[in-house]
Amino acid sequence: MAEARQIQDEMPKAYEPANTEQKWYRFWTERSYFTPEIDPEKKPFVIIMPLPNVTGELHIGHVLYVTLQDIMTRWHRMMGEPALWLPGVDHAGIATQVVVERQLAAEGTDRYQLGREKLLERIYRWTERCRKIITEQHSRLGASCDWSREYFTLDEGPSLAVRTVFVNLYNKGLIYRGERIINWCPRCATALSDLEVEHKDMQGSLWYVRYPFADGDGFITVATTRPETILGDTAVAVNPGDERFKSVIGKKVILPAVNREIEIIADDAVDLEFGTGAVKITPAHDPVDFEVAQRHGLEFINILNPDATMNENAGPYVGMDRYACREAIVADLEKDGLLEKIEPYANAVGHCLRCQTTIEPLVSEQWFVKIEPLVRPAIDAVRDGRITIIPSHFAKVYLNWMENIRDWCISRQIWWGHRIPVWYCRDCGELTVAVDEPETCGKCKSKNIEQDPDMLDTWFSSALVTHSTLGWPGDTEDLRYFYPTSVMETAYDILPFWVARMIMMGLEDVDDIPFHTVYLHGLVRDDTGDKISKVRGNVLDPIDVLEQYGTDALRYSIIAGTSAGTDSKLSVSKLEAGRNFANKLWNATRFVVRSIDGGQAGMDIKKDSLPVEDRWILSRLNRTVSSVDKLLGDFQFSEAQRQIYEFLWSEYCDWYIELAKIRLNSPDKEVPSPLPVLVHVLETALRLLHPCMPFITEELWQNLKRRLPEGWQPTESIMIAPYPEYDTEVIDPEAERIMESIIEIVRSIRNARSQYNVDNSRWVEAQVYAGELEPFITPYSRAMETLARARPVTVYNTGQESQAGENSLVLVLKETEVVIPMESMVDLEAEKKRLEKELERNQTEVGRLESRLQDKAFLEKAPAAVIDKERQKRDTLTDKIERLKQQLLKY
Ligand SMILES: [Zn+2]
Ligand SMILES: [Zn+2]
């Protein structure tokens, strides 16, 4: 055996992440470790990966969710659960089309010139490229997701699910087509849902415009932030309770610019505080006005073309861009004396989330989901605790959003995505809504039918992924076994976009919640707290970072200091800490491995005759195991990682290994070998750390395994080895108490050395008054000498008087006292000379001050303040001289 060990390859001096990582990722995938086995006896652990958009490469923010989900998945897998982490990508409708359209613009063309088919081809090529990059990046990050089940939202399965849901909801009356005010992006030329609009505070103006009465004298003044919409006004409204306008209700006014007659109406929706209290009503371009118009039966006049130029309803302004029209109207109003005043006005203006163009609210015929019946069960699922949201205050955000939700506009006038499964009959006008493409009209059997040209909102398909990716609407084994999933881990900012809709659709389609727990993470910021974004130029490419620091260091640093729902900071110092930790583990393992290769005895731990430090490290290991297990169960990943780090770095490397070295180097053959415990603790702690830092733990674990007796750890990889379990039997409070005291003693001597700048080559002396701990601590006096550079360290019990001379440093610790004679830290002769010299210098100075203060000329001429100052100086120095004399008495 000893010979066999000699021929092992030596571990290289330094850790090189690059080669190691790729080697192990291949090893894992070749053995299909990421694909769970369906075992009806066991409860699976399931995460559906939140879909990265195929809009480009991953950025550092993605590293956070990959790491969090990988930690959870690896942990559950090691606990013996069939663990499925299902990866996929989202076709991301508008977002992707906008990216490709930008490329077209750079080439001097656009989607209209290219045509629908060519554009789709082009987008498809782009998404293929992105998918490849995203997959590659996930692999580099160590993601243990099941690539054999990877999906794309436009695949046949998820597409069938989309059409099935549309038809089901339509048949239940929960999908309808109607005219509503929607958010229109003139650049994308499509409707957007409320969630796709970003509101930005802008400094604009409030124009006060006079509308003359039709019957002659006077006018009523209204205020507006968008004067061009005057062209679409069909009424002026006042609040019925507003005394100022009681007498004008029912009167007619002339609409400026187009000279159309409109009526003054009264409606409760009018805010008395806004502008003059009288407002213009533009039903086709404002959601509030739309509702007012419905109540009063007003006309709807749309004044905009899809590209935000003015249409034929705009009279003299037809064909103008919306902003050119605004200028023209304002100029005309001014000319006609109808512009009363302009005030600066700050308001929130909606912008397209994807292309940042200012959106226009306008009335349009679109497809909607009637949300109310879907919302109730989704609210109940969170209220009654079937679904837990972490952190819990986001449950309020969720409920509040759900209570105020409006019908969901699901049609988009784009070309990339799932097409609406509705066919219109050109002969009878009937709609045919079908899962599979129909050949004829459902009513008159005419073949003259045409599919709706619009696409579905991308979130319509994303809302289904918890079941569409498991085979729904089919009744598949995957669906039966893996649904409902366990955890939905995603960013808090898409709680309403996505999480809420998954809950609604899961309950609707499968009649069960889609997941038990929602874990929300925050944004990743740089070390100054700025959001990481391309605009700020602080984007870190994850591949660059992991090549520089190693993937494990990147994973370590992105988790360190994070908690659910809060933003986290990534800094170079954290990355360095991660890399240092990896190197520390490497060196520690290398030491252990070399000790094994050195041909030490067997690996059995002889539990009944263990030295105190062995009992201590085993006890501490198990306390850490117990605590980490609880923390991971509570989703406290950062704290779990920190505790493993502290245990390995401080207790194992800094103390246990140092103590073990003393035993290994001892010429005394009776001293028991620390090797069995050294190996056992390291191997266990590597498994404990594996979910956080998968690559280096595998590499180190394999280096150990190769050197240990066959069957010692039966699995062929750390990632399928069992997660450490808490063993109460080795908890040893007595060993912990003794070791804590020893560590405290060594630390206090080290601190004293550094406080007195004791040269490294100098040995200090220490007396330890250990009371009742004396018999336990005495055996460690040699070890403490080595660790603290103190010789001799003499341990006394309570019965013995303190030997502290007058010139000693006394350190009072928790249970013991340490006395260090000053002469062992500093050179007494030299110190005496130094003190004498200083005394002499001070005495000369006092003499000089005294003679000055007796000089009559000085006392008469100098200002009182100066004399006072000289007296103070003398007093201070006299005082100091006394103290120096006292100190010198000791020598
Ligand atoms: Zn847009
Ligand atoms: Zn028909």
Coordinates of C-alpha atoms in Angstrom, one line a residue, residues 380-734:
D380 CA -55.9 32.3 -2.6
A381 CA -52.9 30.1 -3.3
V382 CA -50.6 32.7 -1.8
R383 CA -52.9 33.8 1.0
D384 CA -53.5 30.3 2.3
G385 CA -49.8 29.4 2.2
R386 CA -49.8 26.8 -0.5
I387 CA -47.2 29.0 -2.2
T388 CA -44.6 30.7 -0.1
I389 CA -42.9 33.9 -1.4
I390 CA -39.3 34.6 -0.1
P391 CA -38.7 37.3 1.1
S392 CA -42.2 37.4 2.6
H393 CA -42.8 41.2 2.1
F394 CA -43.1 40.4 -1.7
A395 CA -46.3 38.5 -1.0
K396 CA -47.8 41.9 -0.3
V397 CA -46.5 43.3 -3.6
Y398 CA -47.9 40.3 -5.3
L399 CA -51.3 40.5 -3.7
N400 CA -51.5 44.3 -4.2
W401 CA -50.7 43.8 -7.9
M402 CA -53.2 41.1 -8.3
E403 CA -56.0 43.0 -6.6
N404 CA -55.5 45.9 -9.1
I405 CA -54.9 43.9 -12.2
R406 CA -56.6 44.9 -15.5
D407 CA -57.4 42.7 -18.4
W408 CA -54.3 41.5 -20.2
C409 CA -53.8 42.7 -23.8
I410 CA -52.2 39.6 -25.4
S411 CA -52.0 40.5 -29.1
R412 CA -48.8 42.0 -30.6
Q413 CA -48.4 43.4 -34.0
I414 CA -45.0 41.8 -34.5
W415 CA -43.8 38.8 -36.5
W416 CA -41.7 36.8 -34.2
G417 CA -43.5 34.5 -31.8
H418 CA -46.6 32.4 -31.4
R419 CA -49.3 33.4 -33.9
I420 CA -52.8 33.8 -32.7
P421 CA -54.7 30.6 -33.5
V422 CA -57.7 32.4 -35.0
W423 CA -58.9 32.3 -38.6
Y424 CA -61.3 34.8 -40.2
C425 CA -63.7 33.7 -42.9
R426 CA -63.8 36.1 -45.8
D427 CA -67.2 34.8 -46.9
C428 CA -69.3 34.7 -43.7
G429 CA -67.1 36.8 -41.3
E430 CA -67.1 34.1 -38.7
L431 CA -64.1 33.4 -36.5
T432 CA -62.6 29.9 -36.2
V433 CA -60.5 29.4 -33.1
A434 CA -58.6 26.1 -33.2
V435 CA -55.5 24.3 -31.9
D436 CA -54.7 22.8 -35.3
E437 CA -54.8 24.9 -38.5
P438 CA -58.3 24.4 -39.9
E439 CA -58.9 23.9 -43.7
T440 CA -62.3 25.5 -43.7
C441 CA -64.5 28.0 -41.9
G442 CA -66.1 26.4 -38.8
K443 CA -69.5 27.8 -39.8
C444 CA -69.9 28.0 -43.6
K445 CA -67.1 25.5 -44.5
S446 CA -65.6 28.0 -46.9
K447 CA -61.9 27.5 -47.7
N448 CA -61.6 31.3 -48.0
I449 CA -60.1 31.8 -44.5
E450 CA -57.2 33.8 -43.2
Q451 CA -55.2 33.6 -40.0
D452 CA -55.0 36.6 -37.7
P453 CA -51.7 38.2 -38.5
D454 CA -50.8 39.1 -34.9
M455 CA -48.6 37.3 -32.4
L456 CA -49.2 36.6 -28.8
D457 CA -47.4 38.4 -26.0
T458 CA -44.3 36.5 -25.1
W459 CA -45.4 36.2 -21.5
F460 CA -48.3 34.2 -22.6
S461 CA -46.0 31.3 -23.4
S462 CA -43.6 32.0 -20.5
A463 CA -46.6 31.7 -18.2
L464 CA -46.9 28.1 -19.2
V465 CA -43.4 26.8 -18.8
T466 CA -44.0 25.0 -15.4
H467 CA -46.2 22.5 -17.3
S468 CA -45.6 23.0 -21.0
T469 CA -42.0 21.9 -20.6
L470 CA -43.1 18.7 -18.8
G471 CA -45.3 17.6 -21.7
W472 CA -48.7 19.3 -21.0
P473 CA -51.3 19.1 -22.5
G474 CA -50.2 15.5 -22.8
D475 CA -50.6 13.3 -19.7
T476 CA -46.8 12.5 -19.5
E477 CA -44.8 10.7 -16.9
D478 CA -42.7 13.9 -16.5
L479 CA -45.8 15.9 -15.8
R480 CA -47.2 13.4 -13.3
Y481 CA -43.9 13.1 -11.5
F482 CA -42.3 16.6 -11.6
Y483 CA -45.4 18.8 -11.3
P484 CA -45.9 20.9 -9.1
T485 CA -42.3 22.0 -9.2
S486 CA -40.5 22.9 -6.0
V487 CA -38.9 26.3 -6.3
M488 CA -39.3 29.2 -8.7
E489 CA -36.1 31.2 -8.4
T490 CA -36.1 34.5 -10.2
A491 CA -35.5 38.2 -10.1
Y492 CA -37.9 40.3 -8.0
D493 CA -38.6 42.7 -10.8
I494 CA -40.5 40.1 -12.9
L495 CA -42.8 39.0 -10.0
P496 CA -45.9 40.4 -11.8
F497 CA -44.7 39.8 -15.4
W498 CA -44.1 36.2 -14.9
V499 CA -44.5 34.6 -11.5
A500 CA -48.1 35.9 -11.1
R501 CA -49.0 34.7 -14.5
M502 CA -47.4 31.2 -14.0
I503 CA -49.5 30.8 -10.8
M504 CA -52.7 31.8 -12.7
M505 CA -52.0 29.6 -15.7
G506 CA -50.8 26.6 -13.6
L507 CA -53.9 26.6 -11.5
E508 CA -56.1 27.1 -14.6
D509 CA -54.4 24.4 -16.8
V510 CA -53.3 21.7 -14.4
D511 CA -55.6 22.6 -11.5
D512 CA -52.7 22.7 -9.1
I513 CA -50.1 25.3 -8.0
P514 CA -47.0 25.4 -10.3
F515 CA -44.5 25.5 -7.5
H516 CA -44.4 25.6 -3.7
T517 CA -41.8 28.3 -3.1
V518 CA -40.9 31.5 -4.9
Y519 CA -37.4 32.7 -4.1
L520 CA -36.7 36.2 -5.4
H521 CA -33.2 37.5 -5.8
G522 CA -32.1 41.1 -6.3
L523 CA -30.0 42.9 -8.8
V524 CA -26.2 42.6 -9.0
R525 CA -24.5 46.0 -8.5
D526 CA -20.9 47.0 -8.7
D527 CA -19.0 47.9 -5.5
T528 CA -20.2 51.5 -5.6
G529 CA -23.8 50.3 -5.6
D530 CA -24.5 51.2 -9.3
K531 CA -26.7 48.9 -11.2
I532 CA -24.5 47.0 -13.7
S533 CA -25.5 48.1 -17.1
K534 CA -23.9 48.6 -20.5
V535 CA -24.7 52.3 -20.3
R536 CA -22.7 52.7 -17.2
G537 CA -19.8 50.8 -18.7
N538 CA -19.4 48.7 -15.6
V539 CA -20.4 45.4 -17.2
L540 CA -18.2 42.5 -16.3
D541 CA -18.2 39.7 -18.8
P542 CA -18.7 36.5 -16.7
I543 CA -16.3 34.6 -19.0
D544 CA -13.6 37.2 -18.5
V545 CA -14.1 37.1 -14.8
L546 CA -14.1 33.3 -14.5
E547 CA -11.0 33.0 -16.7
Q548 CA -9.2 35.5 -14.4
Y549 CA -10.4 34.2 -11.0
G550 CA -11.9 30.8 -11.7
T551 CA -15.6 29.8 -11.7
D552 CA -15.7 28.8 -8.1
A553 CA -14.3 32.2 -7.0
L554 CA -16.9 33.9 -9.2
R555 CA -19.7 31.8 -7.7
Y556 CA -18.4 32.4 -4.2
S557 CA -18.2 36.1 -4.6
I558 CA -21.7 36.5 -6.2
I559 CA -23.3 34.6 -3.3
A560 CA -21.2 36.3 -0.5
G561 CA -23.3 38.9 1.3
T562 CA -26.5 38.3 -0.7
S563 CA -29.9 37.7 0.7
A564 CA -33.3 37.1 -0.8
G565 CA -34.9 40.2 -2.4
T566 CA -32.0 42.5 -1.8
D567 CA -29.5 43.8 -4.3
S568 CA -25.9 42.5 -4.0
K569 CA -22.6 44.0 -4.8
L570 CA -19.9 42.3 -6.8
S571 CA -16.4 43.7 -6.2
V572 CA -12.8 42.8 -7.0
S573 CA -12.1 42.3 -3.3
K574 CA -14.9 39.6 -3.1
L575 CA -13.5 37.9 -6.2
E576 CA -10.1 37.9 -4.7
A577 CA -11.5 36.5 -1.4
G578 CA -13.0 33.7 -3.5
R579 CA -9.8 33.0 -5.3
N580 CA -7.8 33.0 -2.0
F581 CA -10.3 30.6 -0.5
A582 CA -9.8 28.2 -3.4
N583 CA -6.0 28.5 -3.1
K584 CA -6.2 27.9 0.7
L585 CA -8.2 24.7 0.1
W586 CA -5.8 23.7 -2.5
N587 CA -2.8 24.1 -0.2
A588 CA -4.5 22.4 2.7
T589 CA -5.5 19.4 0.5
R590 CA -2.0 19.3 -1.0
F591 CA -0.6 19.1 2.6
V592 CA -3.0 16.2 3.5
V593 CA -2.3 14.4 0.3
R594 CA 1.4 14.6 0.8
S595 CA 1.0 13.3 4.3
I596 CA -1.0 10.3 2.9
D597 CA 1.7 9.8 0.3
G598 CA 4.2 9.9 3.2
G599 CA 3.0 6.4 4.1
Q600 CA 1.1 7.0 7.3
A601 CA -1.0 4.4 9.1
G602 CA -4.6 3.4 8.2
M603 CA -7.6 5.7 8.0
D604 CA -9.7 4.3 10.8
I605 CA -10.6 6.8 13.5
K606 CA -10.1 5.3 16.9
K607 CA -12.9 7.1 18.6
D608 CA -12.1 6.1 22.2
S609 CA -8.6 7.4 22.3
L610 CA -8.7 10.7 20.4
P611 CA -6.7 13.7 21.5
V612 CA -8.6 16.8 22.4
E613 CA -8.0 18.6 19.2
D614 CA -9.4 15.7 17.2
R615 CA -12.5 15.6 19.3
W616 CA -12.8 19.3 18.9
I617 CA -12.5 19.5 15.1
L618 CA -15.0 16.6 14.8
S619 CA -17.4 18.3 17.1
R620 CA -17.0 21.6 15.2
L621 CA -17.4 19.9 11.9
N622 CA -20.7 18.5 13.0
R623 CA -22.0 21.7 14.4
T624 CA -21.2 23.3 11.1
V625 CA -23.0 20.5 9.2
S626 CA -26.1 20.9 11.3
S627 CA -26.1 24.7 10.9
V628 CA -25.5 24.6 7.2
D629 CA -28.3 22.1 6.7
K630 CA -30.7 24.4 8.4
L631 CA -29.5 27.5 6.6
L632 CA -29.8 25.8 3.1
G633 CA -33.3 24.7 4.1
D634 CA -34.1 28.3 4.9
F635 CA -32.7 29.6 1.6
Q636 CA -29.9 31.4 3.5
F637 CA -27.2 30.6 1.0
S638 CA -24.8 33.4 1.8
E639 CA -24.7 32.5 5.5
A640 CA -24.3 28.8 4.8
Q641 CA -21.4 29.5 2.5
R642 CA -19.8 31.9 5.1
Q643 CA -20.0 29.2 7.9
I644 CA -18.4 26.6 5.7
Y645 CA -15.7 29.1 4.7
E646 CA -15.1 30.0 8.4
F647 CA -14.9 26.4 9.4
L648 CA -12.5 25.4 6.7
W649 CA -10.3 28.5 6.7
S650 CA -10.0 29.2 10.4
E651 CA -10.7 26.1 12.4
Y652 CA -9.5 23.4 10.0
C653 CA -6.6 25.2 8.1
D654 CA -5.4 27.7 10.7
W655 CA -5.7 25.6 13.8
Y656 CA -6.3 21.9 13.2
I657 CA -3.7 21.5 10.4
E658 CA -1.1 23.5 12.4
L659 CA -1.7 21.3 15.4
A660 CA -1.6 18.2 13.2
K661 CA 1.8 19.3 11.8
I662 CA 3.3 19.2 15.3
R663 CA 2.1 15.6 15.7
L664 CA 3.2 14.5 12.3
N665 CA 6.7 16.0 13.0
S666 CA 6.9 14.4 16.4
P667 CA 9.7 11.9 16.8
D668 CA 7.7 10.2 19.5
K669 CA 6.2 7.1 18.0
E670 CA 3.5 6.9 20.7
V671 CA 1.8 10.1 19.5
P672 CA -1.3 9.0 17.6
S673 CA -1.4 10.0 13.9
P674 CA -3.8 12.9 13.1
L675 CA -4.1 11.6 9.5
P676 CA -7.5 9.7 9.8
V677 CA -9.2 12.8 11.3
L678 CA -7.4 15.2 8.9
V679 CA -8.7 13.2 5.9
H680 CA -12.2 12.6 7.3
V681 CA -12.8 16.2 8.2
L682 CA -11.5 17.5 4.9
E683 CA -13.4 15.0 2.8
T684 CA -16.7 15.8 4.7
A685 CA -16.2 19.5 4.5
L686 CA -15.5 19.3 0.7
R687 CA -18.9 17.6 0.3
L688 CA -20.4 20.3 2.5
L689 CA -18.9 23.0 0.2
H690 CA -19.6 21.2 -3.1
P691 CA -22.9 22.9 -4.0
C692 CA -21.3 26.3 -3.7
M693 CA -17.9 25.6 -5.3
P694 CA -18.4 22.5 -7.4
F695 CA -15.2 22.4 -9.5
I696 CA -12.4 22.7 -6.9
T697 CA -14.2 20.4 -4.5
E698 CA -14.4 17.7 -7.2
E699 CA -10.8 18.1 -8.1
L700 CA -9.6 17.9 -4.4
W701 CA -12.0 15.1 -3.6
Q702 CA -10.8 13.0 -6.5
N703 CA -7.2 13.6 -5.3
L704 CA -8.1 12.3 -1.9
K705 CA -10.2 9.4 -3.3
R706 CA -7.3 8.2 -5.5
R707 CA -5.1 7.7 -2.4
L708 CA -7.6 6.1 -0.1
P709 CA -8.5 2.4 0.3
E710 CA -11.0 1.1 -2.3
G711 CA -14.6 1.4 -1.2
W712 CA -13.7 4.2 1.3
Q713 CA -16.0 6.6 -0.6
P714 CA -18.1 4.4 -3.0
T715 CA -19.4 7.0 -5.4
E716 CA -17.3 7.9 -8.4
S717 CA -17.9 11.7 -8.1
I718 CA -18.4 14.1 -5.2
M719 CA -21.6 15.4 -6.9
I720 CA -23.4 12.2 -6.4
A721 CA -21.9 11.4 -3.0
P722 CA -24.2 11.9 0.0
Y723 CA -24.4 15.3 1.6
P724 CA -22.9 15.2 5.1
E725 CA -25.3 14.4 7.9
Y726 CA -25.3 15.7 11.5
D727 CA -23.8 13.2 14.0
T728 CA -24.8 14.2 17.5
E729 CA -22.5 11.6 19.0
V730 CA -19.4 13.5 18.2
I731 CA -20.5 16.7 19.7
D732 CA -18.0 17.3 22.5
P733 CA -18.5 20.5 24.6
E734 CA -15.5 19.6 26.9

